[in-house]
Amino acid sequence: MSDWTSLWYVWLILLTVFLLLLCGITASCIKFCCRKKRPPVETFSRHPYDLTVTAIDSDSTAHSTVT
């Protein structure tokens, strides 16, 4: 069996996995810290919207023209 120091590709894979894990943990910590400091975002606006409804009955000329 080969010596562990001669298997450079194993060390490279382990180093890559370790760096990815470290970056993920760091990003999660930064995201968590920024979320605590930021004021809460309002999800629903308090402004009501105007809605216009136009009813068309069967006796309407617009309805008979369309059909």
PDB file of C-alpha atoms in Angstrom:
ATOM      1  CA  MET A   1       0.000   0.000   0.000  1.00  0.00           C
ATOM      2  CA  SER A   2       1.281   3.485  -0.849  1.00  0.00           C
ATOM      3  CA  ASP A   3       2.283   6.084   1.646  1.00  0.00           C
ATOM      4  CA  TRP A   4      -0.390   8.772   2.379  1.00  0.00           C
ATOM      5  CA  THR A   5       1.949  11.596   1.324  1.00  0.00           C
ATOM      6  CA  SER A   6       2.350  10.155  -2.152  1.00  0.00           C
ATOM      7  CA  LEU A   7      -1.420  10.175  -2.721  1.00  0.00           C
ATOM      8  CA  TRP A   8      -1.608  13.891  -3.568  1.00  0.00           C
ATOM      9  CA  TYR A   9      -5.007  13.632  -5.230  1.00  0.00           C
ATOM     10  CA  VAL A  10      -6.594  12.345  -1.994  1.00  0.00           C
ATOM     11  CA  TRP A  11      -5.237  15.379  -0.149  1.00  0.00           C
ATOM     12  CA  LEU A  12      -6.522  17.633  -2.935  1.00  0.00           C
ATOM     13  CA  ILE A  13     -10.028  16.149  -2.713  1.00  0.00           C
ATOM     14  CA  LEU A  14     -10.034  16.419   1.095  1.00  0.00           C
ATOM     15  CA  LEU A  15      -8.847  20.030   0.919  1.00  0.00           C
ATOM     16  CA  THR A  16     -11.563  20.897  -1.634  1.00  0.00           C
ATOM     17  CA  VAL A  17     -14.302  19.313   0.487  1.00  0.00           C
ATOM     18  CA  PHE A  18     -13.004  21.088   3.596  1.00  0.00           C
ATOM     19  CA  LEU A  19     -12.934  24.486   1.826  1.00  0.00           C
ATOM     20  CA  LEU A  20     -16.465  24.026   0.465  1.00  0.00           C
ATOM     21  CA  LEU A  21     -17.702  23.085   3.925  1.00  0.00           C
ATOM     22  CA  LEU A  22     -15.941  26.084   5.455  1.00  0.00           C
ATOM     23  CA  CYS A  23     -17.432  28.452   2.852  1.00  0.00           C
ATOM     24  CA  GLY A  24     -20.921  27.071   3.454  1.00  0.00           C
ATOM     25  CA  ILE A  25     -20.656  27.485   7.226  1.00  0.00           C
ATOM     26  CA  THR A  26     -19.287  31.020   6.842  1.00  0.00           C
ATOM     27  CA  ALA A  27     -22.075  32.018   4.431  1.00  0.00           C
ATOM     28  CA  SER A  28     -24.715  30.606   6.774  1.00  0.00           C
ATOM     29  CA  CYS A  29     -23.298  32.519   9.735  1.00  0.00           C
ATOM     30  CA  ILE A  30     -23.171  35.783   7.780  1.00  0.00           C
ATOM     31  CA  LYS A  31     -26.750  35.288   6.543  1.00  0.00           C
ATOM     32  CA  PHE A  32     -27.957  34.525  10.072  1.00  0.00           C
ATOM     33  CA  CYS A  33     -26.203  37.582  11.558  1.00  0.00           C
ATOM     34  CA  CYS A  34     -27.539  39.929   8.861  1.00  0.00           C
ATOM     35  CA  ARG A  35     -31.085  38.624   9.339  1.00  0.00           C
ATOM     36  CA  LYS A  36     -30.988  39.437  13.068  1.00  0.00           C
ATOM     37  CA  LYS A  37     -29.771  43.022  12.513  1.00  0.00           C
ATOM     38  CA  ARG A  38     -32.169  43.884   9.678  1.00  0.00           C
ATOM     39  CA  PRO A  39     -35.624  45.256  10.623  1.00  0.00           C
ATOM     40  CA  PRO A  40     -38.501  42.895   9.790  1.00  0.00           C
ATOM     41  CA  VAL A  41     -39.925  43.266   6.301  1.00  0.00           C
ATOM     42  CA  GLU A  42     -43.662  43.885   5.990  1.00  0.00           C
ATOM     43  CA  THR A  43     -45.152  41.110   3.878  1.00  0.00           C
ATOM     44  CA  PHE A  44     -48.569  42.617   3.116  1.00  0.00           C
ATOM     45  CA  SER A  45     -49.119  46.207   2.048  1.00  0.00           C
ATOM     46  CA  ARG A  46     -51.667  48.214   3.998  1.00  0.00           C
ATOM     47  CA  HIS A  47     -52.988  50.062   0.937  1.00  0.00           C
ATOM     48  CA  PRO A  48     -56.297  48.710  -0.357  1.00  0.00           C
ATOM     49  CA  TYR A  49     -56.684  48.240  -4.079  1.00  0.00           C
ATOM     50  CA  ASP A  50     -59.619  49.564  -6.077  1.00  0.00           C
ATOM     51  CA  LEU A  51     -61.501  46.912  -7.990  1.00  0.00           C
ATOM     52  CA  THR A  52     -64.092  47.669 -10.635  1.00  0.00           C
ATOM     53  CA  VAL A  53     -66.583  44.962 -11.551  1.00  0.00           C
ATOM     54  CA  THR A  54     -68.799  45.287 -14.594  1.00  0.00           C
ATOM     55  CA  ALA A  55     -71.757  42.936 -14.702  1.00  0.00           C
ATOM     56  CA  ILE A  56     -73.216  41.839 -18.039  1.00  0.00           C
ATOM     57  CA  ASP A  57     -76.580  40.128 -17.959  1.00  0.00           C
ATOM     58  CA  SER A  58     -78.184  38.117 -20.721  1.00  0.00           C
ATOM     59  CA  ASP A  59     -80.396  41.048 -21.854  1.00  0.00           C
ATOM     60  CA  SER A  60     -77.435  43.329 -22.450  1.00  0.00           C
ATOM     61  CA  THR A  61     -76.638  44.445 -26.008  1.00  0.00           C
ATOM     62  CA  ALA A  62     -72.952  43.821 -25.402  1.00  0.00           C
ATOM     63  CA  HIS A  63     -73.672  40.213 -24.527  1.00  0.00           C
ATOM     64  CA  SER A  64     -75.892  39.616 -27.544  1.00  0.00           C
ATOM     65  CA  THR A  65     -73.304  41.262 -29.822  1.00  0.00           C
ATOM     66  CA  VAL A  66     -70.513  38.987 -28.531  1.00  0.00           C
ATOM     67  CA  THR A  67     -72.560  35.817 -28.928  1.00  0.00           C
TER      68      THR A  67
END
